[in-house]
mmCIF file of C-alpha atoms in Angstrom:
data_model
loop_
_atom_site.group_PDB
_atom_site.id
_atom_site.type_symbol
_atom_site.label_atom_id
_atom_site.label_comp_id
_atom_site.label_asym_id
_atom_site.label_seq_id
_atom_site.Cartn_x
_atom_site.Cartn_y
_atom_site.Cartn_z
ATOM 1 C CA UNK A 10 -21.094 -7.717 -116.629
ATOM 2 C CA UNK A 11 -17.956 -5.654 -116.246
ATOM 3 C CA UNK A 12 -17.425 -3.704 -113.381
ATOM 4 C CA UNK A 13 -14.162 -1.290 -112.067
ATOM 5 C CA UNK A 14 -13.505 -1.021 -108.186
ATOM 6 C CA UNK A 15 -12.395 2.355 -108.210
ATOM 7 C CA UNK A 16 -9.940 4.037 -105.115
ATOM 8 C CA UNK A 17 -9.714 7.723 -103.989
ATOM 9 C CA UNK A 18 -6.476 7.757 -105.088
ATOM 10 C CA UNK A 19 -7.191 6.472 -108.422
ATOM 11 C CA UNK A 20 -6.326 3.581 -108.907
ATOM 12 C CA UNK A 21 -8.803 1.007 -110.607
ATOM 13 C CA UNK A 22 -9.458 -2.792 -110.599
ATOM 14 C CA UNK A 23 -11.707 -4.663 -113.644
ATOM 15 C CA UNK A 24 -13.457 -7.540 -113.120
ATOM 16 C CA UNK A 25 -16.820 -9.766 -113.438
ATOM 17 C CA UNK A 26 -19.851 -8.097 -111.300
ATOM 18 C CA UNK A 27 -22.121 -10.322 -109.474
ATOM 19 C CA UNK A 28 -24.415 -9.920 -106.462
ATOM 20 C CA UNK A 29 -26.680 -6.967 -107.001
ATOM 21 C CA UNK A 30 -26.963 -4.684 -110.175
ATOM 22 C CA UNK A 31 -26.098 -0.936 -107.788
ATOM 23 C CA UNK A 32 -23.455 1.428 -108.091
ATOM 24 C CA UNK A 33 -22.243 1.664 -104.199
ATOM 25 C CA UNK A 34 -19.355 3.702 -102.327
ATOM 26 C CA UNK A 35 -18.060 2.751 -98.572
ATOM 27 C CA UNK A 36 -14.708 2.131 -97.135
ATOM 28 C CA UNK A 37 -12.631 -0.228 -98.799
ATOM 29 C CA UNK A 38 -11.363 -2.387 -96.010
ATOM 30 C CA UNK A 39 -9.805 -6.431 -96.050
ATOM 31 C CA UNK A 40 -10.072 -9.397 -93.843
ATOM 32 C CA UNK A 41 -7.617 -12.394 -93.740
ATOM 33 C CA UNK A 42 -10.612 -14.805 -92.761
ATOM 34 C CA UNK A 43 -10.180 -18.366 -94.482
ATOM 35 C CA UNK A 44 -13.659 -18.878 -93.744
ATOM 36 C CA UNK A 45 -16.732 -17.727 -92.490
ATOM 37 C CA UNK A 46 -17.616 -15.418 -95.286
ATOM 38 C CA UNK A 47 -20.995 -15.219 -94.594
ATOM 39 C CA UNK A 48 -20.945 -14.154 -90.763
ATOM 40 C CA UNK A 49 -18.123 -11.800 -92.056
ATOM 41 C CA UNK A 50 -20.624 -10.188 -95.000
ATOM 42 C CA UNK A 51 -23.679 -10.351 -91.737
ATOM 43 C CA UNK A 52 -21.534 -8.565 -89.259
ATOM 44 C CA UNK A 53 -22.692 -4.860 -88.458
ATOM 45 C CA UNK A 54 -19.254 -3.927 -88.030
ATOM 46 C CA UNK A 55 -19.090 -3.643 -91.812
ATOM 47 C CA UNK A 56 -21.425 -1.312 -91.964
ATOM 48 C CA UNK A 57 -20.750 1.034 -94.582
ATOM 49 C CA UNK A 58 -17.631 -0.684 -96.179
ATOM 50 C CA UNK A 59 -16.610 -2.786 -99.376
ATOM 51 C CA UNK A 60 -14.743 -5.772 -97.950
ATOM 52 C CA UNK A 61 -12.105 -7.425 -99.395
ATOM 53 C CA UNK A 62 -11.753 -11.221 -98.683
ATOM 54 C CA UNK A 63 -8.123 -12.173 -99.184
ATOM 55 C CA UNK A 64 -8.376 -15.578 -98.976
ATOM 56 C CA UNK A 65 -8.571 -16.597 -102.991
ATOM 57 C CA UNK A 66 -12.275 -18.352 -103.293
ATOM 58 C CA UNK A 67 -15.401 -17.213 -101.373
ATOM 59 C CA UNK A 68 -19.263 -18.575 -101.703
ATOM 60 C CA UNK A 69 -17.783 -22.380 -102.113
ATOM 61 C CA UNK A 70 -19.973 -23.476 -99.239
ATOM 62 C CA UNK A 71 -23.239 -21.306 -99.796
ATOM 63 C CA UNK A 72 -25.018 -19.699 -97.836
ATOM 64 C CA UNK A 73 -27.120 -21.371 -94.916
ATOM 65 C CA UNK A 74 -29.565 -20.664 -92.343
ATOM 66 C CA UNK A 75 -27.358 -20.639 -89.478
ATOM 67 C CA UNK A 76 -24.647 -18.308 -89.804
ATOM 68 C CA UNK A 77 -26.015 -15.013 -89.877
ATOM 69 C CA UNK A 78 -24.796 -12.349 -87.869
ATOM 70 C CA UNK A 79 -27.823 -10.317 -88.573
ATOM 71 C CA UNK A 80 -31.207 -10.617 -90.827
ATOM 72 C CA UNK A 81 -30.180 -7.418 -93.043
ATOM 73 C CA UNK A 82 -26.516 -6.993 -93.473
ATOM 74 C CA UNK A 83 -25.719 -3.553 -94.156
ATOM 75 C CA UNK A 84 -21.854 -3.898 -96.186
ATOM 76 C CA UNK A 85 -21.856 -2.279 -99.361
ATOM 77 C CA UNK A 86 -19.973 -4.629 -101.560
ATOM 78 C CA UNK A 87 -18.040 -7.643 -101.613
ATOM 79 C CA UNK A 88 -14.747 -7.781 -103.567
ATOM 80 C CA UNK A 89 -12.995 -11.210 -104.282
ATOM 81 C CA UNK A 90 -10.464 -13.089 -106.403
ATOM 82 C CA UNK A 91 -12.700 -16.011 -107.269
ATOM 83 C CA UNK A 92 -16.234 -16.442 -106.244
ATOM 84 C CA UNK A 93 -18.077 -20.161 -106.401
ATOM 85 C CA UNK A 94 -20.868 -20.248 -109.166
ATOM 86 C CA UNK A 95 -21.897 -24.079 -107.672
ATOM 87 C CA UNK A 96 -20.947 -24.196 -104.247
ATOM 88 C CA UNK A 97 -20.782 -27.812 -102.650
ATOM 89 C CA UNK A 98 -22.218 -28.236 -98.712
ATOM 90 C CA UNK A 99 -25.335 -29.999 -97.048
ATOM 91 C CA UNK A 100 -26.473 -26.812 -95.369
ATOM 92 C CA UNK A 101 -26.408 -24.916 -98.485
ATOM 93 C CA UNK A 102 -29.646 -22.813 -99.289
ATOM 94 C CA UNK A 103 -28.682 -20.962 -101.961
ATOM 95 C CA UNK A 104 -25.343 -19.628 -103.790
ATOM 96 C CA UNK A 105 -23.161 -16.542 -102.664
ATOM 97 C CA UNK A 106 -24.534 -14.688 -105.558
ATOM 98 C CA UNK A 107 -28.008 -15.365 -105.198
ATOM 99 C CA UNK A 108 -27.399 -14.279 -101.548
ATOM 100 C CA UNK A 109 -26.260 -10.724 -102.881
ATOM 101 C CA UNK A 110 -28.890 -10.155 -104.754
ATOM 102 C CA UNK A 111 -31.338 -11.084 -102.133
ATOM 103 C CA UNK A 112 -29.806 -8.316 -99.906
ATOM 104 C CA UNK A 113 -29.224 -5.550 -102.867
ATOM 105 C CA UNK A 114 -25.517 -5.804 -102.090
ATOM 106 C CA UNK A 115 -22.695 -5.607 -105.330
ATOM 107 C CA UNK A 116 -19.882 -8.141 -105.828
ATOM 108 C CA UNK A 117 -16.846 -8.021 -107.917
ATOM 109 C CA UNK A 118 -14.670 -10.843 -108.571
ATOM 110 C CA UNK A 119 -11.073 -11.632 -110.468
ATOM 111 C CA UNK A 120 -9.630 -9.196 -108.989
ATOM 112 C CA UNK A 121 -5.865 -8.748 -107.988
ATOM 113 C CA UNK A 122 -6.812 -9.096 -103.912
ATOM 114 C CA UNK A 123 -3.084 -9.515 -103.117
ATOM 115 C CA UNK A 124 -2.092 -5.801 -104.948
ATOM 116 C CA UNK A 125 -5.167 -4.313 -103.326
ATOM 117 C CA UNK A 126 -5.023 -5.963 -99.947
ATOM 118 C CA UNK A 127 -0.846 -4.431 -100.426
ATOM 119 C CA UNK A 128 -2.265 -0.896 -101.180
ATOM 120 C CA UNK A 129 -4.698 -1.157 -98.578
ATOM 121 C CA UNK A 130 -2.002 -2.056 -96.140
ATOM 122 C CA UNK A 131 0.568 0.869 -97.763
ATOM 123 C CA UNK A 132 -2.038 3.943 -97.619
ATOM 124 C CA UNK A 133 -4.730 3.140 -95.433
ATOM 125 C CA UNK A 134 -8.420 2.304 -95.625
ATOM 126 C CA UNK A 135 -9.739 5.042 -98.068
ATOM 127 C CA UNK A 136 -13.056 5.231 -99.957
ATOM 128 C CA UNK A 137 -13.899 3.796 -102.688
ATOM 129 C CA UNK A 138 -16.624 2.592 -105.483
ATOM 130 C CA UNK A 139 -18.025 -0.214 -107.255
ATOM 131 C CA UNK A 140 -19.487 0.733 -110.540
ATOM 132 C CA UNK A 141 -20.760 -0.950 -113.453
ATOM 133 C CA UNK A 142 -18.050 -0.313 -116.938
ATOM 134 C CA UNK A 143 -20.607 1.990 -119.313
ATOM 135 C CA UNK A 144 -20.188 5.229 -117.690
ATOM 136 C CA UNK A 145 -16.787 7.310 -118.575
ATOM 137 C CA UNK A 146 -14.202 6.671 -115.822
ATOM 138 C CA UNK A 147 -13.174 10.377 -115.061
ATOM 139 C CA UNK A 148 -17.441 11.061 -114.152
ATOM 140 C CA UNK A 149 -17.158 7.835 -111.643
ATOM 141 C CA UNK A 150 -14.094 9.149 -110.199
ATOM 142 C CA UNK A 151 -15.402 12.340 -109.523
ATOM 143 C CA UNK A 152 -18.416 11.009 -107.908
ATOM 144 C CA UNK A 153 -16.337 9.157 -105.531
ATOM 145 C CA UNK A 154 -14.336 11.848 -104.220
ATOM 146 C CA UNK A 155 -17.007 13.635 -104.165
ATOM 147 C CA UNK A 156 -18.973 10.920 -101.868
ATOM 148 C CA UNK A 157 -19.010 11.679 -98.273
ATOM 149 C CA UNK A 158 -19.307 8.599 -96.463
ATOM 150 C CA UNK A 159 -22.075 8.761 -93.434
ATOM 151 C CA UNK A 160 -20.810 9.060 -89.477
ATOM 152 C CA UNK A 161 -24.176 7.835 -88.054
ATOM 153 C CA UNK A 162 -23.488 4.133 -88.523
ATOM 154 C CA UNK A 163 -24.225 2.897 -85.243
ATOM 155 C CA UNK A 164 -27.893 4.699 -85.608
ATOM 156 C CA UNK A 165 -28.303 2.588 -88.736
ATOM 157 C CA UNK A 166 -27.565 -0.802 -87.517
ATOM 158 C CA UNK A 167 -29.340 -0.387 -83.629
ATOM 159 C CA UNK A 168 -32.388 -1.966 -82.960
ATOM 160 C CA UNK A 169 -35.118 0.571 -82.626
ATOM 161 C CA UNK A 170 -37.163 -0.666 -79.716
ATOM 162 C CA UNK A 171 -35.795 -2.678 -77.043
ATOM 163 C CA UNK A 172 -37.274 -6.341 -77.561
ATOM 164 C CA UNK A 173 -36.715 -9.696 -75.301
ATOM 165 C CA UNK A 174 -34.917 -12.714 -75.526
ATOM 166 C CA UNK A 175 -36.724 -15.402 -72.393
ATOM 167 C CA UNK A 176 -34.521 -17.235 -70.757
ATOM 168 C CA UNK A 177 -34.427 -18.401 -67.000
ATOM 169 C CA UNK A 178 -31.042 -16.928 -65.312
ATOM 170 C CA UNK A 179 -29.195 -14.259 -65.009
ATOM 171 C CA UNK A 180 -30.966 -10.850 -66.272
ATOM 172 C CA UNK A 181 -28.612 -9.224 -68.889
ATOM 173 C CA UNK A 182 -29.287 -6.178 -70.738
ATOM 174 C CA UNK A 183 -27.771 -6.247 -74.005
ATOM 175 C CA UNK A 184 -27.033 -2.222 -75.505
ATOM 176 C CA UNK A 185 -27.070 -2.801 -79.338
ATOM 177 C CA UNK A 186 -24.737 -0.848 -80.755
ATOM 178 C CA UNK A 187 -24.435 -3.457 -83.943
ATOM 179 C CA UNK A 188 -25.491 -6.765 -82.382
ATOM 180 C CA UNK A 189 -23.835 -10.021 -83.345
ATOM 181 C CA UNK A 190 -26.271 -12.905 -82.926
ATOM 182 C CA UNK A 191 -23.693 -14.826 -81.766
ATOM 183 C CA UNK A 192 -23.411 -12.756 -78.265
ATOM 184 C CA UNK A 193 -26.743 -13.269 -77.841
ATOM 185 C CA UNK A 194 -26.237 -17.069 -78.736
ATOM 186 C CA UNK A 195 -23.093 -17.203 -75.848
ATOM 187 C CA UNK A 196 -25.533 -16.013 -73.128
ATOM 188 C CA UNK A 197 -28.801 -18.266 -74.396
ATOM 189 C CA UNK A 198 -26.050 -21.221 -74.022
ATOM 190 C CA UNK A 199 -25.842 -20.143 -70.362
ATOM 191 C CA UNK A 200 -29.330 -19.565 -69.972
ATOM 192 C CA UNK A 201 -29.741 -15.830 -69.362
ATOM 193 C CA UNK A 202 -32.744 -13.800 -69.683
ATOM 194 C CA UNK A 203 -31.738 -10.862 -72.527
ATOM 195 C CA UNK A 204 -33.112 -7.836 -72.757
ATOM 196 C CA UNK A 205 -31.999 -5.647 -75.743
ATOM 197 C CA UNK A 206 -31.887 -2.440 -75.859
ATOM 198 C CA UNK A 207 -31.256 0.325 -78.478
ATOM 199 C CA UNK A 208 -27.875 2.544 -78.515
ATOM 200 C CA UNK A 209 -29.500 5.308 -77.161
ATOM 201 C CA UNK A 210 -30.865 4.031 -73.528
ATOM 202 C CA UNK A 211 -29.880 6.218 -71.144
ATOM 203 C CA UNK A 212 -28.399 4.883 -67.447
ATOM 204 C CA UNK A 213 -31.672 5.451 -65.746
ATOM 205 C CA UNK A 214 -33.518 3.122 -68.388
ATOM 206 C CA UNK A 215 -31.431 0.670 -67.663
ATOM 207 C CA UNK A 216 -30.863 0.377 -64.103
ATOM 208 C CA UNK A 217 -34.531 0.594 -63.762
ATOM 209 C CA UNK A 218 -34.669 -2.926 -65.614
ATOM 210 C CA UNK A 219 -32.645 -3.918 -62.057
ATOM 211 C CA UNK A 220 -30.564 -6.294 -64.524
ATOM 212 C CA UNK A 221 -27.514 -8.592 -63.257
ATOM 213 C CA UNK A 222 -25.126 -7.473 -65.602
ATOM 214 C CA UNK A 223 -24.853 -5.137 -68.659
ATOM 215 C CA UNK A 224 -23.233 -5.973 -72.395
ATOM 216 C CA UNK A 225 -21.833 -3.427 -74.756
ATOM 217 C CA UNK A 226 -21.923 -5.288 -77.833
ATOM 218 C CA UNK A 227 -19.783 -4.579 -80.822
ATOM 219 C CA UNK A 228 -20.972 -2.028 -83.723
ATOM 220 C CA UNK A 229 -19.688 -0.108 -86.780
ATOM 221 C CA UNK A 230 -17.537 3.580 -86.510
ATOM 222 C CA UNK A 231 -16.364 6.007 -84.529
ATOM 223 C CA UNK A 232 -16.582 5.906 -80.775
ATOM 224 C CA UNK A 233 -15.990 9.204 -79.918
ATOM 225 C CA UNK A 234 -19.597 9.552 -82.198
ATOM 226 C CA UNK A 235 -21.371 7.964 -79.360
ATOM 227 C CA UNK A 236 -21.296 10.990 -76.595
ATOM 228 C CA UNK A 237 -24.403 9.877 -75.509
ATOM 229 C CA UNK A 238 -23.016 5.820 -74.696
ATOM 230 C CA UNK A 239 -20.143 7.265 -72.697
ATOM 231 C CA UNK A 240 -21.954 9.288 -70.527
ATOM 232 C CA UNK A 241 -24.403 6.235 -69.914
ATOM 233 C CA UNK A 242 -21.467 3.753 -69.436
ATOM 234 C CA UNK A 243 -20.479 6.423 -66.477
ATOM 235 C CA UNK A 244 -24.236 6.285 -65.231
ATOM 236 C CA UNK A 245 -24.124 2.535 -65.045
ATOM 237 C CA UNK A 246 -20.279 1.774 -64.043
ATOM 238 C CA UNK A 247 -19.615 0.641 -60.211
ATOM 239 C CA UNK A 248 -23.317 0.105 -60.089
ATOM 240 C CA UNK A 249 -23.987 -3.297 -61.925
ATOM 241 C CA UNK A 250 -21.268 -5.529 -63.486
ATOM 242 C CA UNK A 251 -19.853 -4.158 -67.360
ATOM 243 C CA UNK A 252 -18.628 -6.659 -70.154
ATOM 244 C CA UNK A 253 -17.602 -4.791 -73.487
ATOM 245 C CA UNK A 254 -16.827 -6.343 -76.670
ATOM 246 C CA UNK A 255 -15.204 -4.216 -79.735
ATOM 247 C CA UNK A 256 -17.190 -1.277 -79.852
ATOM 248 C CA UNK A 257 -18.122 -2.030 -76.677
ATOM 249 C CA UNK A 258 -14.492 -1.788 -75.229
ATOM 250 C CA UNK A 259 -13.960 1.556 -76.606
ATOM 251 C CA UNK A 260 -16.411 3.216 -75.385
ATOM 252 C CA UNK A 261 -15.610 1.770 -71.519
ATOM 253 C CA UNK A 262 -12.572 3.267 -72.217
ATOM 254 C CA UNK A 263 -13.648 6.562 -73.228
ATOM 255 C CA UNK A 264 -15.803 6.197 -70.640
ATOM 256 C CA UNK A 265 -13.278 5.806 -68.053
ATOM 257 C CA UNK A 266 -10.561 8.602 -69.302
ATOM 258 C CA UNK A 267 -8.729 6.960 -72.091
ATOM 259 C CA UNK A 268 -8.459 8.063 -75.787
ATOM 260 C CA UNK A 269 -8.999 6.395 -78.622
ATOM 261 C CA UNK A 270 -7.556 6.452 -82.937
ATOM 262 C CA UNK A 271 -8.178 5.491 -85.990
ATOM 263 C CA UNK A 272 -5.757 2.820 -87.305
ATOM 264 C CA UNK A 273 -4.045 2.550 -90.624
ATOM 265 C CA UNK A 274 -5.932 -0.424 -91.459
ATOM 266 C CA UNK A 275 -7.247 -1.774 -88.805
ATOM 267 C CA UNK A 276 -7.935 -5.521 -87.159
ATOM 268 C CA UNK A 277 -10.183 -7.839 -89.621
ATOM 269 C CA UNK A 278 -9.623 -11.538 -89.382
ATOM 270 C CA UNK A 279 -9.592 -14.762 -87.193
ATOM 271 C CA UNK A 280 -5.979 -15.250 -86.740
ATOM 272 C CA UNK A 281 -4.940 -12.573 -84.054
ATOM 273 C CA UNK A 282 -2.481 -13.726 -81.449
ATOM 274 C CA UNK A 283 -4.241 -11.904 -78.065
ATOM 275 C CA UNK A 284 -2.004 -12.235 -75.008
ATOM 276 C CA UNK A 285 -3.647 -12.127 -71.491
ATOM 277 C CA UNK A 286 -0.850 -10.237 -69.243
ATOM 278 C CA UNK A 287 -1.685 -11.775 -66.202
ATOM 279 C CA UNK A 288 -0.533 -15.205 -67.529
ATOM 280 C CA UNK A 289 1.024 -15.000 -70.454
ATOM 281 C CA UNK A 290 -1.469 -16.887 -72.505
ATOM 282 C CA UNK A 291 -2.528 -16.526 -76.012
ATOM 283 C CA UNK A 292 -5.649 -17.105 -77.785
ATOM 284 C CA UNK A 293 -6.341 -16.667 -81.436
ATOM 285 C CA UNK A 294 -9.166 -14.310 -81.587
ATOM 286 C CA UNK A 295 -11.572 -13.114 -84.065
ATOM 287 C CA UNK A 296 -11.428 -9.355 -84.521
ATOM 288 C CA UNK A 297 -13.059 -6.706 -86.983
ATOM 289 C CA UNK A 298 -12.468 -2.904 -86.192
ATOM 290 C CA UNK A 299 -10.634 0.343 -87.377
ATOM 291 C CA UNK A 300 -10.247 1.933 -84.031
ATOM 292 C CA UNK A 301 -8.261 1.068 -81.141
ATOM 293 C CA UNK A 302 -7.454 2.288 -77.835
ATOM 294 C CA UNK A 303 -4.346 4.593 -77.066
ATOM 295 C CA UNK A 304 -2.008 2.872 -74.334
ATOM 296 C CA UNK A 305 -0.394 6.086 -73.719
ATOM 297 C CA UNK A 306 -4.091 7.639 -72.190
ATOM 298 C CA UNK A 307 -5.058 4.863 -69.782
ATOM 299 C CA UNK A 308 -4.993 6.130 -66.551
ATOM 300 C CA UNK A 309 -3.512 3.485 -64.950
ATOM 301 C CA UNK A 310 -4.925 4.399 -61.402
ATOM 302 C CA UNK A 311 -8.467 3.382 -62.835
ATOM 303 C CA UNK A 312 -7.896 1.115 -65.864
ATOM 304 C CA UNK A 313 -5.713 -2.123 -65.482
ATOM 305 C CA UNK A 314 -4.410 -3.198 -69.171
ATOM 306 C CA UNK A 315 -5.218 -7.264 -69.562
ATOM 307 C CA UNK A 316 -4.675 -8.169 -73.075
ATOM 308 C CA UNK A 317 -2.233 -7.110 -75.829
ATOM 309 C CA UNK A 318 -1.996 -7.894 -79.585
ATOM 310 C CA UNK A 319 0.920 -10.419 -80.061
ATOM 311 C CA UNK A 320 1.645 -8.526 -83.781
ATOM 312 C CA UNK A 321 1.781 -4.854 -83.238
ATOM 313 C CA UNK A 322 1.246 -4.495 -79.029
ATOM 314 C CA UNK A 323 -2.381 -2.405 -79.012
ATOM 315 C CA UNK A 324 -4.544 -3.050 -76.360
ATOM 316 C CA UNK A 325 -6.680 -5.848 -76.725
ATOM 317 C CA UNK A 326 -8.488 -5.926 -72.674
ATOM 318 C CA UNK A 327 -9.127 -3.766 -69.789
ATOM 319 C CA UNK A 328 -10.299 -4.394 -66.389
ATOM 320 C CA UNK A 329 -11.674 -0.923 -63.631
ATOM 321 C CA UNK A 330 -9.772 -1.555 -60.640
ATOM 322 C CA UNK A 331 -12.754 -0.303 -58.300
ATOM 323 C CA UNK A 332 -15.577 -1.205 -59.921
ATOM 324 C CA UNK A 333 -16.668 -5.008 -61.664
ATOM 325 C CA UNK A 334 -16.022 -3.963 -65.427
ATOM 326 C CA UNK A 335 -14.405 -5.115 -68.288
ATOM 327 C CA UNK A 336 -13.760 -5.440 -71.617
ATOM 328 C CA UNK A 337 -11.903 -6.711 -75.056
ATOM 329 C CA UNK A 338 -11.351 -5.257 -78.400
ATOM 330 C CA UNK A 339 -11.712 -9.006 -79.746
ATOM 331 C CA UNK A 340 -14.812 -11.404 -80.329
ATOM 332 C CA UNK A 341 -14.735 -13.516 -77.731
ATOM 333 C CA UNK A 342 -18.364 -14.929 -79.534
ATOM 334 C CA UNK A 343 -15.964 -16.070 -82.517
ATOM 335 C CA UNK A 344 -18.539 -16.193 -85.639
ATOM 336 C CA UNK A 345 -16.501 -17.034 -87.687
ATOM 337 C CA UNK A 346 -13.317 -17.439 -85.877
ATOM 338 C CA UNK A 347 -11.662 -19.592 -83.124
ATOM 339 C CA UNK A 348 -13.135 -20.073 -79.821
ATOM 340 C CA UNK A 349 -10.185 -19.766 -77.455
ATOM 341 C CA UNK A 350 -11.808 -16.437 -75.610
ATOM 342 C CA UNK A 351 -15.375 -17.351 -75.354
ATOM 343 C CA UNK A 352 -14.657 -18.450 -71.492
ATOM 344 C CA UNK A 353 -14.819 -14.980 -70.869
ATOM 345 C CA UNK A 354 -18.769 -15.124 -70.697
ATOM 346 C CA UNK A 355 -18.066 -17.545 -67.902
ATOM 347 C CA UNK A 356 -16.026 -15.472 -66.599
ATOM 348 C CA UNK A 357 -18.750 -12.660 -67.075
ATOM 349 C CA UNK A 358 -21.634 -14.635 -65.583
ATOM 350 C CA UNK A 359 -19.261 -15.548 -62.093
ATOM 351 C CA UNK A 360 -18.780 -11.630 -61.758
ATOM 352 C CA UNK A 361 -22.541 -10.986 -61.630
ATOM 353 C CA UNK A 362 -22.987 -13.962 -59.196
ATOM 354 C CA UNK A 363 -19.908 -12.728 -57.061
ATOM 355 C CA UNK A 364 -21.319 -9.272 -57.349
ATOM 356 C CA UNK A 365 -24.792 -10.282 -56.231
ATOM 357 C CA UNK A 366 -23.648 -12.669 -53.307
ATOM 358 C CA UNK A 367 -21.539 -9.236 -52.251
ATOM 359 C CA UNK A 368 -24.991 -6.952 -52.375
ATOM 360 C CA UNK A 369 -26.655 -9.857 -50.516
ATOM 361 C CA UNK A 370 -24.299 -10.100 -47.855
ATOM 362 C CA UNK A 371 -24.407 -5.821 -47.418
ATOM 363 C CA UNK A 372 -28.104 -6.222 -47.048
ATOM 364 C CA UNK A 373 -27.524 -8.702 -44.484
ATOM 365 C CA UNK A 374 -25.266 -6.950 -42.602
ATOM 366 C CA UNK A 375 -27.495 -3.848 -41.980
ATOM 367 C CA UNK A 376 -29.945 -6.051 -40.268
ATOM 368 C CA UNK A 377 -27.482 -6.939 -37.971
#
C-alpha cells in the first residue's frame, strides 16, 4: 500500500506502508543509530514523534525479547529507506513489520532519508503525517496543520502507581518520568532495591520511603511542563543523594536556577563525543532529546558544569556544589548505544554510601 509522509511545510515523501494500517501525526524527528532499532522504537522519549532512522536498512535482525525499552511503545511512526521483509538472527521472534502491527504503530519505507534527514537538519523538527495515498493531498495537508500535537507526554508514558523492583542493597527510588528498562537493569546489576514511582510524587512521598538515593529517569517533552517535578527536586535536593539522566538532568537544572530551550533538531543517536571537564575524557554516549540546557543561566555559585558535547559545546553534566547531586543529558544505560558512561551508576551508588557513612558519623558524634 502507498503511503505519503507529509511535512508542515509541504513537502511530501511516497513510499511502501507497512506496520499498522492508521493515519498518525507527531514530530518528525531522526536518529543516526546504526543499530538498536528496536530499543530506539521502545524508548519513551519518542513519545509522540515519527522517527526517522538514517541508517539505510532497519528490521534486518527482528525483533526479540530482550531489547525493549518498554512493554507499549508510544512513537507514532517509523520512517525508513529499506525495511527487512526476512530478517536473519537467533533471537528473532518475529519481523519488524509484524512488530508494528502488534503495537498499532505505521511504517513507511523507500523513502529519500538522506533529503529528509537534510530538511530536518535545515528547518527544524516540525510536524508531520503519515497517511495512506486515497484521500486528496490538499484535505491531508490541512489536517496536519491543523493537528495540534499534545504537551502532556510525560503523563502518558508514567507509570500510574508506584510498583517494586526486590533487590537486597541500596534503596533507590526511581521517579518515572518515561522509564528506560535499561536504568532499572544498571541498578538490578548492582543489586539495589527499586522502588518506582509515578511523575507526580511529591518530596514528602518520597522521603518518607527513607530511600538511599533518588533517580530522575529520562522521559518525552518539555521540562518546563513539569512545575510540579521541579518543585519536588527542590524538596528532595541536599537531603538524599540526586542522579538525573536526560529528562532527568533538565529538570535538576531548572530545579536549581538554570534555563532550559528547545533545539533545532536536537540529540538522537549513539555516536556523541561527551567530554568530562575535569579530565578531559571522552565517551561516546547514547543520547535522544530536543531540549537542552542554557550555559549562559547556570549559576555557577550552585551548579558546577562537568560534561560538554564534543560537536556543538551544550552541556552534557552538572554537579550542586553543596549538596550530593548530579546529572547528564546522555544515557549513561546505553540501550542501544556504547557503554563508555555507564560507570557513572558506580559512581552513583559510592555517593549514597559516602553520604550514608557521613549521616552515620553525625549521629555518632551527638552521642559524644
Amino acid at each position: 500500500m502507498k503511503r505519503w509522509l507529509i511535512l508542515e511545510d509541504g513537502t511530501y515523501f511516497e513510499g511502501e506502508g507497512f506496520g499498522a494500517p492508521t493515519n498518525v501525526f507527531g514530530e518528525v524527528v531522526f536518529t543516526t543509530s546504526m543499530t538498536g532499532y528496536q530499543e530506539t522504537i521502545t524508548d519513551q522519549s519518542f513519545n509522540g514523534q515519527i522517527i526517522t532512522f538514517t541508517y539505510p536498512m532497519i528490521g534486518n535482525y527482528g525483533i526479540n525479547r530482550d531489547d525493549y525499552e518498554s512493554i507499549v511503545p508510544t512513537c507514532k511512526g517509523v520512517v525508513v529507506k529499506e525495511y527487512a521483509r526476512i530478517p536473519s538472527n537467533w533471537r528473532s521472534q518475529m519481523t519488524l513489520d509484524t512488530f508494528l502491527k502488534n503495537k498499532g504503530i505505521p511504517g513507511i519505507a523507500g523513502i529519500d532519508t538522506r533529503a529528509l534527514t537534510k530538511k530536518i537538519r535545515e528547518v527544524g523538527t516540525m510536524k508531520a503525517s503519515i497517511v495512506d495515498i486515497g484521500d486528496e493531498f490538499a484535505h491531508a495537508y490541512d489536517q496536519l496543520k491543523a493537528a495540534v500535537l499534545p504537551t502532556n507526554q510525560v503523563q502518558q508514558v508514567s507509570t500510574s502507581k508506584a510498583y517494586p523492583s526486590p533487590g537486597t542493597g541500596h534503596n533507590v527510588v526511581i521517579v518515572d518520568f518515561g522509564l528506560k528498562h535499561s536504568i532499572m537493569r544498571e541498578f538490578s546489576k548492582r543489586s539495589c532495591n527499586l522502588t518506582v514511582l509515578p511523575y507526580s510524587a511529591t518530596a514528602e512521598e518520597i522521603l518518607a520511603l527513607a530511600p538511599d538515593g533518588v533517580m530522575l529517569t529520562n522521559g518525552p517533552g518539555d521540562p518546563k511542563s513539569l512545575p510540579e517535578a521541579v518543585k519536588m527536586i527542590q524538596g528532595i535536593q541536599g537531603k538524599i543523594p540526586i542522579f538525573g539522566i536526560c529528562l532527568g538532568h533538565q529538570l535538576f537544572a531548572l530545579a536549581n536556577g538554570a534555563d532550559t530551550y528547545k533545539m533545532k533538531f536536537g540529540h538522537r543517536g549513539l555516536n556523541h563525543p561527551v567530554r568530562e571537564i575535569a579530565t578531559g575524557k571522552i565517551d561516546f554516549t547514547s543520547q535522544n532529546h530536543g531540549f537542552a540546557v542554557s550555559a549562559e543561566s547556570i549559576d555557577q555559585e550552585v551548579l558546577m558544569i562537568t560534561h560538554v558535547e564534543v560537536n556543538d559545546g551544550t552541556i552534557e553534566g552538572i554537579r550542586h556544589r553543596k549538596f550530593p547531586a548530579f546529572s547528564v543529558q546522555f544515557h549513561p544505560d546505553a540501550a542501544p548505544g556504547p557503554h563508555d558512561a555507564v560507570h557513572l551508576f558506580d559512581e552513583f551508588i559510592e555517593l549514597m554510601e559516602a553520604w550514608k557513612e557521613q549521616k552515620e558519623r553525625a549521629k555518632t558524634n551527638r552521642y559524644f
